[in-house]
CSV table of C-alpha atoms and ligand atoms in Angstrom, one decimal:
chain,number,residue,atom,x,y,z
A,134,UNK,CA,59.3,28.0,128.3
A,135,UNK,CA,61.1,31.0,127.6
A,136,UNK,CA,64.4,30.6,125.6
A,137,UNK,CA,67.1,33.1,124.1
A,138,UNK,CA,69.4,31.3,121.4
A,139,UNK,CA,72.5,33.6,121.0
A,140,UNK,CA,76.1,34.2,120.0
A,141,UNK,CA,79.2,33.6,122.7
A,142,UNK,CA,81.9,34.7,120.2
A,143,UNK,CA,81.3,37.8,117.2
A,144,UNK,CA,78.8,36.0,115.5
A,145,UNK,CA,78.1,33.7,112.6
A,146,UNK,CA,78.5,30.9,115.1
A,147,UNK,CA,75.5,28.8,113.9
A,148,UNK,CA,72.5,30.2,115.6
A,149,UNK,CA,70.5,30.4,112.8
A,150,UNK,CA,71.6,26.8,112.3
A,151,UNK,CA,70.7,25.9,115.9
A,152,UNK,CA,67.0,28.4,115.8
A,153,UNK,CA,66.3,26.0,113.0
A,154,UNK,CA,67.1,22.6,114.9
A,155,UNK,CA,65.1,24.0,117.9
A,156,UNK,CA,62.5,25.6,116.8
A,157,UNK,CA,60.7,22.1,116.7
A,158,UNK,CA,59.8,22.7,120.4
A,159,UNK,CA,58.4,26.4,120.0
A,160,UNK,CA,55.5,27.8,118.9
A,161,UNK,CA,56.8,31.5,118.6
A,162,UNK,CA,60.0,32.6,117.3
A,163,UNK,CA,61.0,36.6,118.0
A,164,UNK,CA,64.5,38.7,116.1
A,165,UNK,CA,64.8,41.4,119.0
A,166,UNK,CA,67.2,43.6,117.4
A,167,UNK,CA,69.7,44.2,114.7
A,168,UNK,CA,68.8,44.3,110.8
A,169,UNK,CA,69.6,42.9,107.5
A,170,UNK,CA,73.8,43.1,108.2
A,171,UNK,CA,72.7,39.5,109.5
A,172,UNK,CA,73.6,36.3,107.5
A,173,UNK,CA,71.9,33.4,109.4
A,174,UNK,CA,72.4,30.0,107.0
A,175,UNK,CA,70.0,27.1,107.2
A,176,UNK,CA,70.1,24.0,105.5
A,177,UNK,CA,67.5,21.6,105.8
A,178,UNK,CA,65.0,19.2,103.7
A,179,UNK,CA,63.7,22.0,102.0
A,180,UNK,CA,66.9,23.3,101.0
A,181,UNK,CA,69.5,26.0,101.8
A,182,UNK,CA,68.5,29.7,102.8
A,183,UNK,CA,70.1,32.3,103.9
A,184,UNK,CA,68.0,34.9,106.4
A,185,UNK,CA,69.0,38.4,106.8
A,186,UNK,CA,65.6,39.6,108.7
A,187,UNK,CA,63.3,36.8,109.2
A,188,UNK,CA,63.4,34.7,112.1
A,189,UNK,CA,64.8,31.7,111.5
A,190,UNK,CA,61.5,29.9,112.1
A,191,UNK,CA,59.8,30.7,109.4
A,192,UNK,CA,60.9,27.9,107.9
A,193,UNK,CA,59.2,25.8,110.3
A,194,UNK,CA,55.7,25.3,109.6
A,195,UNK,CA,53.0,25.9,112.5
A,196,UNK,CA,55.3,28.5,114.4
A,197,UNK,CA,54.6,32.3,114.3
A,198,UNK,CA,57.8,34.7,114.0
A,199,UNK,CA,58.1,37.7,115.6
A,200,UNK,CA,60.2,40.8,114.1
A,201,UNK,CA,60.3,42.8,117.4
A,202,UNK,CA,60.7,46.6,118.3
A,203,UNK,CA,64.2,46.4,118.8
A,204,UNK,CA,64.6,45.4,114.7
A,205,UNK,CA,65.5,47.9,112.3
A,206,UNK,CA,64.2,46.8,109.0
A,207,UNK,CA,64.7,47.7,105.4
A,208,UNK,CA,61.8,47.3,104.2
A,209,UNK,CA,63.0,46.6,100.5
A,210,UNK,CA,65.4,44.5,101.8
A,211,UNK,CA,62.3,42.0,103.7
A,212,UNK,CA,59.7,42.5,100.6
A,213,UNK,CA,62.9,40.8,98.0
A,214,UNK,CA,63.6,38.3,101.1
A,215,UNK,CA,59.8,37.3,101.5
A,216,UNK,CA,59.1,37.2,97.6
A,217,UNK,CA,62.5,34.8,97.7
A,218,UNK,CA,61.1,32.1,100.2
A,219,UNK,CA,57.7,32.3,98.5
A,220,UNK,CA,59.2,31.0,95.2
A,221,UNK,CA,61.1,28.1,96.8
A,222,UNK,CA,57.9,27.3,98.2
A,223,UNK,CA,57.8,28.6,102.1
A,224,UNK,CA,54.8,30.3,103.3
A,225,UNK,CA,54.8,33.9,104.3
A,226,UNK,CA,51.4,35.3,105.3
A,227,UNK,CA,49.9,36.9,108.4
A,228,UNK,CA,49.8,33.8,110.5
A,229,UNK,CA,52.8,33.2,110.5
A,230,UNK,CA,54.4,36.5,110.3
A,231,UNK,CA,53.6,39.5,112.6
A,232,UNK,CA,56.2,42.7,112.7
A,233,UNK,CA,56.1,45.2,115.5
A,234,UNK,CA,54.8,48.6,114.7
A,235,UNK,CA,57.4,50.0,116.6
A,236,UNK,CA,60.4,48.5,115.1
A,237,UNK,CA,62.6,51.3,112.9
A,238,UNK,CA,62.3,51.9,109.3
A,239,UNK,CA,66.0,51.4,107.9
A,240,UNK,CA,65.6,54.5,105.2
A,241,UNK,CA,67.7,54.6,101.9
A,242,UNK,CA,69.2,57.5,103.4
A,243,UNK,CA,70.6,55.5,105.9
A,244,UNK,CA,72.6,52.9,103.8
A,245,UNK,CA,73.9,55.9,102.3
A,246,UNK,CA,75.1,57.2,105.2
A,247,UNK,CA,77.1,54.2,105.8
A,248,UNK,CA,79.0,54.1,102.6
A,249,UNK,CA,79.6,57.7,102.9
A,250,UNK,CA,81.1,57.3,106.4
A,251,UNK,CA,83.2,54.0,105.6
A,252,UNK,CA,84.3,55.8,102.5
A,253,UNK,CA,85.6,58.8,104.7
A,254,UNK,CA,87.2,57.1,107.4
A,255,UNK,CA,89.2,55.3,104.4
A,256,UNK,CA,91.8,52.5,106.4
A,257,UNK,CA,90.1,53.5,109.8
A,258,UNK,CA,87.0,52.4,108.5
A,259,UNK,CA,84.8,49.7,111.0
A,260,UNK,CA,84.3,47.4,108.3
A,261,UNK,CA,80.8,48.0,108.3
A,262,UNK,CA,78.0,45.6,106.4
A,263,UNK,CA,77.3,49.2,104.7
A,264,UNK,CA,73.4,48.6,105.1
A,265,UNK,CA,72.9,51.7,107.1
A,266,UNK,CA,72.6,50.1,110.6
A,267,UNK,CA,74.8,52.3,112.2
A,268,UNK,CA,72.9,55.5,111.1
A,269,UNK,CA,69.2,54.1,111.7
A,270,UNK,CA,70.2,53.0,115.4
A,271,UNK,CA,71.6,56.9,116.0
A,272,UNK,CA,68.5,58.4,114.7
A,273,UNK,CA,66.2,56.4,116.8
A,274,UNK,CA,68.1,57.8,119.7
A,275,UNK,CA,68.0,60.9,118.2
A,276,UNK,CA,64.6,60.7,118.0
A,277,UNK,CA,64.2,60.7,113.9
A,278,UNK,CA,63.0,57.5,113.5
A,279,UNK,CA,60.6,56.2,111.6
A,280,UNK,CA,58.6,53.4,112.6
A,281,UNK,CA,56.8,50.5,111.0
A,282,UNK,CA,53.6,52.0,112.5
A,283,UNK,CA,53.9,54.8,110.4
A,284,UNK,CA,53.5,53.1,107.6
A,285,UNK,CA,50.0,52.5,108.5
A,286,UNK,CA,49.1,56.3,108.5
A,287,UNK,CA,50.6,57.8,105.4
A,288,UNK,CA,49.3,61.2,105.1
A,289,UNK,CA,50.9,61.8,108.5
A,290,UNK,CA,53.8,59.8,107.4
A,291,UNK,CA,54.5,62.3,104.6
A,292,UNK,CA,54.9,65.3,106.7
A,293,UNK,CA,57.0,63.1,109.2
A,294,UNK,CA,59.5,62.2,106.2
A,295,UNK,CA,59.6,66.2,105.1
A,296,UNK,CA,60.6,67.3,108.8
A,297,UNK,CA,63.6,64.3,109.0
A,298,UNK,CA,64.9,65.1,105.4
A,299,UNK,CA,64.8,68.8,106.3
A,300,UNK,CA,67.5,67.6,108.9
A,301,UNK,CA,69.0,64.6,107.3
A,302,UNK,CA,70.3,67.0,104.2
A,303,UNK,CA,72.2,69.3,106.1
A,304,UNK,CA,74.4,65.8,107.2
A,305,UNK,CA,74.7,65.0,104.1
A,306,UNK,CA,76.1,68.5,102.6
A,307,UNK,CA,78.9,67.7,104.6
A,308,UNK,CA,79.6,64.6,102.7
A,309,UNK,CA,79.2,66.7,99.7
A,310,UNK,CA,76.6,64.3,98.6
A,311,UNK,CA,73.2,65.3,96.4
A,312,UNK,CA,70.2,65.8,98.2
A,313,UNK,CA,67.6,63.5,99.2
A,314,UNK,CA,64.6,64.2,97.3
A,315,UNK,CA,61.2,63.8,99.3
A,316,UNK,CA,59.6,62.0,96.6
A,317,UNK,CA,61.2,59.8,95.7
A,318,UNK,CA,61.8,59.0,99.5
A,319,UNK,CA,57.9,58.7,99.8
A,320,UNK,CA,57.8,56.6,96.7
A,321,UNK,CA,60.0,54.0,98.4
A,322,UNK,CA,58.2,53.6,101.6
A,323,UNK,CA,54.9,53.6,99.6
A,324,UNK,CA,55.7,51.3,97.5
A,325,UNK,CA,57.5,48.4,99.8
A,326,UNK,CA,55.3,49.6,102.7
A,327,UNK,CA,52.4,49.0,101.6
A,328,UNK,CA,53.6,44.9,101.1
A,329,UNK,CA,54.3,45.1,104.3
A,330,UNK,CA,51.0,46.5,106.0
A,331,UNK,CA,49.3,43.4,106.6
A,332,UNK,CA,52.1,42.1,108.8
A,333,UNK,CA,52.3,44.8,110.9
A,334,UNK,CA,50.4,45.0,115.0
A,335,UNK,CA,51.1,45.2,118.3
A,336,UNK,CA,53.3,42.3,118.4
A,337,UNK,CA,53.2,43.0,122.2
A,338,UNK,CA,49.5,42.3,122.4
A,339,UNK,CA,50.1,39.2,120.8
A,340,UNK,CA,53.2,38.4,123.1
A,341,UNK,CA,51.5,38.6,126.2
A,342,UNK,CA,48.9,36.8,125.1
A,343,UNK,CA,50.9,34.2,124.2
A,344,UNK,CA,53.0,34.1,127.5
A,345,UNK,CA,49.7,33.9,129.0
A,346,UNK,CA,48.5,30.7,126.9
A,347,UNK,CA,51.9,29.5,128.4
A,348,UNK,CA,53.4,29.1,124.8
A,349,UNK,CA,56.7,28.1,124.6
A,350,UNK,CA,58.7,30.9,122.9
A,351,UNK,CA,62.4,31.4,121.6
A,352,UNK,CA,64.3,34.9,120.7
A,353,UNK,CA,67.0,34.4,118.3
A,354,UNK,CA,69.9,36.9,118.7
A,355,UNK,CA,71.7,38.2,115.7
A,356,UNK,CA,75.7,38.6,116.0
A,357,UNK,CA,77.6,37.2,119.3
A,358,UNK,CA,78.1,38.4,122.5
A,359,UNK,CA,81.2,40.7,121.7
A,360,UNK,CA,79.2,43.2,118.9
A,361,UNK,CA,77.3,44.1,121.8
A,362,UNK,CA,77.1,48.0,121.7
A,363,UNK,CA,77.5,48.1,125.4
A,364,UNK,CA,79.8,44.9,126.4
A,365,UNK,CA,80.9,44.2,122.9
A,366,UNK,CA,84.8,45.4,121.4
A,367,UNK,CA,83.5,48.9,121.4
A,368,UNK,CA,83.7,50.6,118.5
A,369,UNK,CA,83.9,47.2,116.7
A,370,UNK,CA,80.5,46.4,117.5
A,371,UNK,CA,77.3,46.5,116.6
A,372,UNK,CA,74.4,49.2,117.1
A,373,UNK,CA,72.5,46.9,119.1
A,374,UNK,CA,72.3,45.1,122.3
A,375,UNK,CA,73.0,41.1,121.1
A,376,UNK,CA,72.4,40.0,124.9
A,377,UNK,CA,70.0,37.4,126.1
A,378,UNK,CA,69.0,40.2,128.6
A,379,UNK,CA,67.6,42.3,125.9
A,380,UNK,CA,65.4,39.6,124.8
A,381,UNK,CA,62.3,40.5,126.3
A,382,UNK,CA,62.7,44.3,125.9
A,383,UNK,CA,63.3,43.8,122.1
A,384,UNK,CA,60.7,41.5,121.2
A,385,UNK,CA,58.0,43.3,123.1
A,386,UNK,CA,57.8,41.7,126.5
A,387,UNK,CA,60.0,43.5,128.5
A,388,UNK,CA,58.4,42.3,131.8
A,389,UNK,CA,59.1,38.8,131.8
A,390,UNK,CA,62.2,36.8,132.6
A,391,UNK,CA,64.1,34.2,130.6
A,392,UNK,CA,64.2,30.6,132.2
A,393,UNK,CA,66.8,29.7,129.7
A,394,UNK,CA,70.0,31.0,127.6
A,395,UNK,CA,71.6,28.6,124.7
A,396,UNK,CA,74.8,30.1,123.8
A,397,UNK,CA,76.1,28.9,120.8
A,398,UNK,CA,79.8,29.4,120.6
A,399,UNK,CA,82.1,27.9,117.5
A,400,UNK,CA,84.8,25.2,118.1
A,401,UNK,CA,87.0,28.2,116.7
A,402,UNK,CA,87.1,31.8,116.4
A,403,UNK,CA,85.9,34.1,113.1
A,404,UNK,CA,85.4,37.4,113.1
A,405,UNK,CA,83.9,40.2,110.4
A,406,UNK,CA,84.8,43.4,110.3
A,407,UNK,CA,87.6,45.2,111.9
A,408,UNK,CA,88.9,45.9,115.5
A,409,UNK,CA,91.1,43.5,118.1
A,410,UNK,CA,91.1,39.7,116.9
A,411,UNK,CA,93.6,38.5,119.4
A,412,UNK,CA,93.6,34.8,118.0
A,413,UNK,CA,93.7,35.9,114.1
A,414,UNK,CA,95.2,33.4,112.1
A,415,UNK,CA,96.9,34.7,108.6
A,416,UNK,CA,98.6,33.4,105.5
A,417,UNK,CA,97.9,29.4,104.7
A,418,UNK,CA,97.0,28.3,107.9
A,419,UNK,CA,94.0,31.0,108.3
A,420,UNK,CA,93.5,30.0,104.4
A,421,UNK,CA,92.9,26.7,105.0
A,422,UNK,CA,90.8,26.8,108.6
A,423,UNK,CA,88.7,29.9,106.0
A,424,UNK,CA,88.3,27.1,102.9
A,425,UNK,CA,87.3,24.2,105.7
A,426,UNK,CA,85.0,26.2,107.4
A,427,UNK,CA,83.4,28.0,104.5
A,428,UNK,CA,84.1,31.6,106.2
A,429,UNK,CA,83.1,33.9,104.3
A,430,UNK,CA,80.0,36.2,105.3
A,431,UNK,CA,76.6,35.0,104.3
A,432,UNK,CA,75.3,38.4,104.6
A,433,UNK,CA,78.2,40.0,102.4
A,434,UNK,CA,80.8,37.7,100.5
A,435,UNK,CA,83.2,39.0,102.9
A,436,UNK,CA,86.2,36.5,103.9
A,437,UNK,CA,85.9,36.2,107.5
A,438,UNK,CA,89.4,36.5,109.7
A,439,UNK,CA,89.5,33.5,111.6
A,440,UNK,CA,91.8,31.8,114.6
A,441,UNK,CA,91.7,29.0,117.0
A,442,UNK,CA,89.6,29.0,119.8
A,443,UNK,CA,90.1,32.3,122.4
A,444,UNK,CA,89.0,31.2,126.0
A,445,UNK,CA,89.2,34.2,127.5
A,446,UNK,CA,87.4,35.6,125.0
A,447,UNK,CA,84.6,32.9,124.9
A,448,UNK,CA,84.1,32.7,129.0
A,449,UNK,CA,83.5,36.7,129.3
A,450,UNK,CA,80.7,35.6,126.2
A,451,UNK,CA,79.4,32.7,128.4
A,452,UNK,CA,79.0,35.4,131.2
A,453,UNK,CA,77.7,38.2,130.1
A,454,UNK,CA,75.2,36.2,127.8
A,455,UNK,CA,74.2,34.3,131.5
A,456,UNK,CA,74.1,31.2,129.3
A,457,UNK,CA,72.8,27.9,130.9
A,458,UNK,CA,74.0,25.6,128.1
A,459,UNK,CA,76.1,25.7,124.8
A,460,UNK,CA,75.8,24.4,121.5
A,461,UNK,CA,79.5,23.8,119.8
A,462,UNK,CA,79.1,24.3,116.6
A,463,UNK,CA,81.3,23.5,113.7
A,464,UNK,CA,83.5,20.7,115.6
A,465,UNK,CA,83.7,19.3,112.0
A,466,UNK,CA,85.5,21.9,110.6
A,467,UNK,CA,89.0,21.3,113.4
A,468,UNK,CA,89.4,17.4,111.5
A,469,UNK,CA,91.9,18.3,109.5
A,470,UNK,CA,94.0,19.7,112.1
A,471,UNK,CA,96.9,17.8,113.8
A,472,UNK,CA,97.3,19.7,117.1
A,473,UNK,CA,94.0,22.1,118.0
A,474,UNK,CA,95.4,25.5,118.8
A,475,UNK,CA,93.8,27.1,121.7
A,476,UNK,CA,94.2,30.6,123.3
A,477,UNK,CA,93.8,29.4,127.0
A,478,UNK,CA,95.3,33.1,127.8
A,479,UNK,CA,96.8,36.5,126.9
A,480,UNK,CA,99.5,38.7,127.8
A,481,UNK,CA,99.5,42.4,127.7
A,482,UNK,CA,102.6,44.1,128.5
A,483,UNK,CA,104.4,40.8,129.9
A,484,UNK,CA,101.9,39.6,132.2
A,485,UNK,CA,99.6,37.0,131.8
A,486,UNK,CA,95.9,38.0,132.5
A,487,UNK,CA,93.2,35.3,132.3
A,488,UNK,CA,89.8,37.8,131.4
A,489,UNK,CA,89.3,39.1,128.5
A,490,UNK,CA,90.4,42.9,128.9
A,491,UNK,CA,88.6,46.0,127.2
A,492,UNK,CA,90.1,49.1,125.4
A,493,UNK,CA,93.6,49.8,124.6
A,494,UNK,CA,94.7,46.7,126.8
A,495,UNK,CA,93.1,44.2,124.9
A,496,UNK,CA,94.6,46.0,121.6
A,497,UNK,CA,97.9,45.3,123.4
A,498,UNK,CA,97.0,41.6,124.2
A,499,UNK,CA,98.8,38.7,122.6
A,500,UNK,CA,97.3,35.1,122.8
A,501,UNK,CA,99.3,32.0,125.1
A,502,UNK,CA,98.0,28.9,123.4
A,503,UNK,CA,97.8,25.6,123.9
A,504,UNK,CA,98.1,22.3,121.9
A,505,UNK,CA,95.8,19.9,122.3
A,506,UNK,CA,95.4,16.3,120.1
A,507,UNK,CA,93.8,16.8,116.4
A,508,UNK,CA,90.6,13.6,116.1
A,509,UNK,CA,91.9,13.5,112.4
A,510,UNK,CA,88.9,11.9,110.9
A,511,UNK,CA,85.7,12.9,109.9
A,512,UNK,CA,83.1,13.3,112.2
A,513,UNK,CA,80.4,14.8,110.6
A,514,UNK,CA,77.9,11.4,110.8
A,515,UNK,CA,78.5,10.9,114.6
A,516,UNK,CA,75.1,11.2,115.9
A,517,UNK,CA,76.1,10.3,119.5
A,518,UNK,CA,78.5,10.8,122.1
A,519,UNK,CA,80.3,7.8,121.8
A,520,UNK,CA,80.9,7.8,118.3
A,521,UNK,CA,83.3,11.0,119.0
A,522,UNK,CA,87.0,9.7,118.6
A,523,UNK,CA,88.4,10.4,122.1
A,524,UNK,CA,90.3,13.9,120.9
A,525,UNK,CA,87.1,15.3,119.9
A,526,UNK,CA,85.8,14.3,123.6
A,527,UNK,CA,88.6,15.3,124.8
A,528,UNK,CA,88.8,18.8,122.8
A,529,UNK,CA,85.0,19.5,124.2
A,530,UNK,CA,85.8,18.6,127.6
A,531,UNK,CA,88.7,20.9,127.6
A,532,UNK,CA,86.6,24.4,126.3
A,533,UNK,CA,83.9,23.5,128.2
A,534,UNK,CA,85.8,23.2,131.5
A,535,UNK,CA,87.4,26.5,130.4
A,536,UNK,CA,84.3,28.5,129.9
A,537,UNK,CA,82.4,27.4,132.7
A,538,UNK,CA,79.2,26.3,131.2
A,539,UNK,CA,78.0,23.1,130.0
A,540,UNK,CA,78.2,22.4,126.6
A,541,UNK,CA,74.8,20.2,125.6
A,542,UNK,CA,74.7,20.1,121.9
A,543,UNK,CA,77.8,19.4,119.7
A,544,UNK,CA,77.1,20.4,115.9
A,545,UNK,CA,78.7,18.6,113.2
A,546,UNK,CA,77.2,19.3,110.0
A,547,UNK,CA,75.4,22.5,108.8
A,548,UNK,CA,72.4,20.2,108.3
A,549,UNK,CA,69.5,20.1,110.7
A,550,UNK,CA,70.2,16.6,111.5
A,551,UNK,CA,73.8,16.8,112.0
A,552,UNK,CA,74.4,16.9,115.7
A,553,UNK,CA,74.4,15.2,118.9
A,554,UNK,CA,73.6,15.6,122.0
A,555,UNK,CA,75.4,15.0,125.3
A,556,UNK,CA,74.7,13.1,128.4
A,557,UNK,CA,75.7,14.5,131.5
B,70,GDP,P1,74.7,32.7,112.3
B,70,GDP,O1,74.9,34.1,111.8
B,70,GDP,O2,75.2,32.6,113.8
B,70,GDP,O3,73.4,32.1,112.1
B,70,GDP,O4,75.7,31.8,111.5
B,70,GDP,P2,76.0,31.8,109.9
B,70,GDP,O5,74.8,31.1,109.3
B,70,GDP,O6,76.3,33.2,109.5
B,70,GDP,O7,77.3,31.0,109.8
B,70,GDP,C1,77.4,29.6,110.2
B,70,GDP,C2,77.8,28.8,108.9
B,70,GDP,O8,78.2,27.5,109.3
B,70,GDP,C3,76.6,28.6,108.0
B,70,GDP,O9,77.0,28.5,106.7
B,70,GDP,C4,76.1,27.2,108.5
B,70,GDP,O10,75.4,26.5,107.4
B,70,GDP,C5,77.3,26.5,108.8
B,70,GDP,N1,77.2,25.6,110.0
B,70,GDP,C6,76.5,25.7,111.1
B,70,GDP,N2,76.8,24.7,111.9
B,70,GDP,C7,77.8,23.9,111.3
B,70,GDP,C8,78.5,22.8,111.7
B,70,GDP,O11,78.4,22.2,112.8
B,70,GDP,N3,79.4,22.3,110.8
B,70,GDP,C9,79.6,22.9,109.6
B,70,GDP,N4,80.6,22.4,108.8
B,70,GDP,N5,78.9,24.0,109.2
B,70,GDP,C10,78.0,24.5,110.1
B,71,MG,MG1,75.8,35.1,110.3
């Protein structure tokens, strides 16, 4: 079985969460793109992590994870995050951990890149995770990468890192910032490199192989459906594709096809980072849906904005992820609420439009809500169907109708056990 896990909505909807609950059924578990601006949160018994690069089965024991091609990786950033799990007692070695020799190096020179560029666009800044993902993606298709295979010849390496700093400096003049000095550059990748150097191969070899064995395998997406650099809220997005349909091509098995999408999508909306939020939420009533939702960004601190549920929004997610079933995640969260807000349309210059628009139309759009019954109780032990208070039911019933795509697993607790799953 091939599966993709990913985000409907802008991300942090629980798909780390959901990677974790899943996983049981997988032997190999592949990150296809993006870095360490990723915050994926998983509690279970062994306690509470947060991932940034890992996949989330590593902490599932008898699975092998996959950091694919289409990763960028600071490699500083996955030494500290390996030496974290190892303390609280998860294993990291080669069995279990294999990293693709042609995923991207994110460089030092990089992160600074991204500060410098926040720092210059001052209130017009993207609201970037500042980790350099940005610049790394452009200089792979630039062609001044480096990769993870380089790592395993350094003597060419050195001369590789020479040429791109040659190149690199003359950006950063601009910025009047000091020079990156080839050195200490070299020092870096030699000395978190060479941690990493067991752990790299040809993750494809070891993909098609597997696909071969018929192994069951799932690709865990980072961010949601509208980051996508190409059908995301462009220039709000990401630097990476966050589809399903990248799967294959960014864990290193580009010629096979998925027989199944999960999208998880959140009972409401949050978003990091700038750009259009058409459902945004402010003052105490985004304070408190913030507080009962613990939004604030696992990779950064950051508050997140949130709102109530957007449907048009969520159905152009469902699409263009080609999901097959949802997880709701976070249904929890809404108990509180007397009447659940949701955006069931928008308007944009006084007429109402039912897709979710792109470009200056959609920074013109204004949401049309809806009201429907709060469940005011907790529901955070139901563990099936039935024991759902009939808003709750109700409340699913209603999205999924709206987005067009069935919604299987309803998640009510951040724990692994917290959820239940519907009949059909
Ligand atoms: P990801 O980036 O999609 O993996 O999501 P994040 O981990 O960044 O954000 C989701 C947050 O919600 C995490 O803190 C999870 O522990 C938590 N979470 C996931 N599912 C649920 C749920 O059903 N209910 C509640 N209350 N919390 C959840
Ligand atoms: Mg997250």
């Amino acid at each position: 079985m091939l599966t993709a896990v990913v985000g409907v909505n802008w991300g942090d909807e629980g798909k780390g969460r959901m990677v974790d609950l899943l996983s049981e059924d997988y032997e190999v578990i592949c990150r296809y793109q993006g870095g360490n601006n990723a915050g994926h949160t998983i509690v279970n018994e062994r306690g509470k992590f947060i991932l940034n690069l890992l996949p989330s089965g590593v902490l599932r024991s008898g699975t092998v994870n996959i950091m694919g091609n289409g990763m960028v990786i600071d490699i500083e950033h996955l030494c500290g995050e390996i030496e974290a799990l190892k303390q609280k007692g998860v294993k990291v070695s080669i069995d279990n951990l294999k990293i693709s020799n042609k995923a991207f190096i994110c460089m030092p020179y990089h992160k600074t890149q991204d500060i410098l560029e926040e720092e210059r666009l001052g209130d017009k800044q993207y609201g970037s995770t500042r980790r350099g993902i940005a610049p790394v993606y452009g200089d792979k298709y630039l062609k001044k990468g480096l990769r993870m295979g380089d790592l395993l010849y350094f003597e060419s390496l050195k001369q590789k890192v020479a040429d791109i700093l040659s190149w690199k400096n003359i950006a950063l003049k601009g910025y009047k910032s000091t020079e990156i000095i080839l050195d200490e550059t070299l020092k870096w990748l030699h000395t978190f490199g060479s941690q990493l150097i067991p752990f790299i191969t040809d993750t494809e070899k070891y993909l098609s192989a597997a696909v071969h064995a018929n192994k069951n395998i799932l690709f865990e997406a980072q961010l949601g459906a509208l980051r996508d650099i190409d059908y995301g809220i462009y220039p709000y997005t990401t630097s990476s594709q966050t589809l399903a349909a990248y799967a294959p091509i960014g864990a290193g098995i580009p010629g096979v096809k998925l027989e199944h999408v999960i999208g998880v999508m959140k009972a409401y909306s949050s978003c990091v980072g700038g750009g259009p939020f058409v459902v945004e939420m402010f003052g105490e009533e985004a304070a408190v849906l913030r507080e009962a939702g613990a939004e604030y960004g696992a990779a950064t601190g950051r508050p997140r904005r949130v709102g109530g549920f957007d449907v048009p929004a969520s159905r152009y997610g469902v699409q263009v992820q080609g999901t097959d079933e949802i997880a709701l995640t976070k249904l929890d969260v809404l108990s509180y609420l007397d009447k659940i807000p949701v955006c069931v349309a928008y308007k944009v210059d006084g007429a109402q439009i039912d897709y979710f628009p792109t470009g200056d139309k959609l920074l013109r759009a204004e949401p049309v809500f809806e009201y429907l019954d709060g469940f005011k109780m907790d529901i955070s032990s139901c563990r099936k169907e039935e024991d759902l208070p009939n808003a709750a039911a109700e409340y699913i019933k209603f999205i999924e109708k709206a987005v067009c795509c069935p919604i299987k697993y309803v998640s009510v607790g951040a724990g692994r056990e917290d959820y239940l799953i519907r009949s059909r």
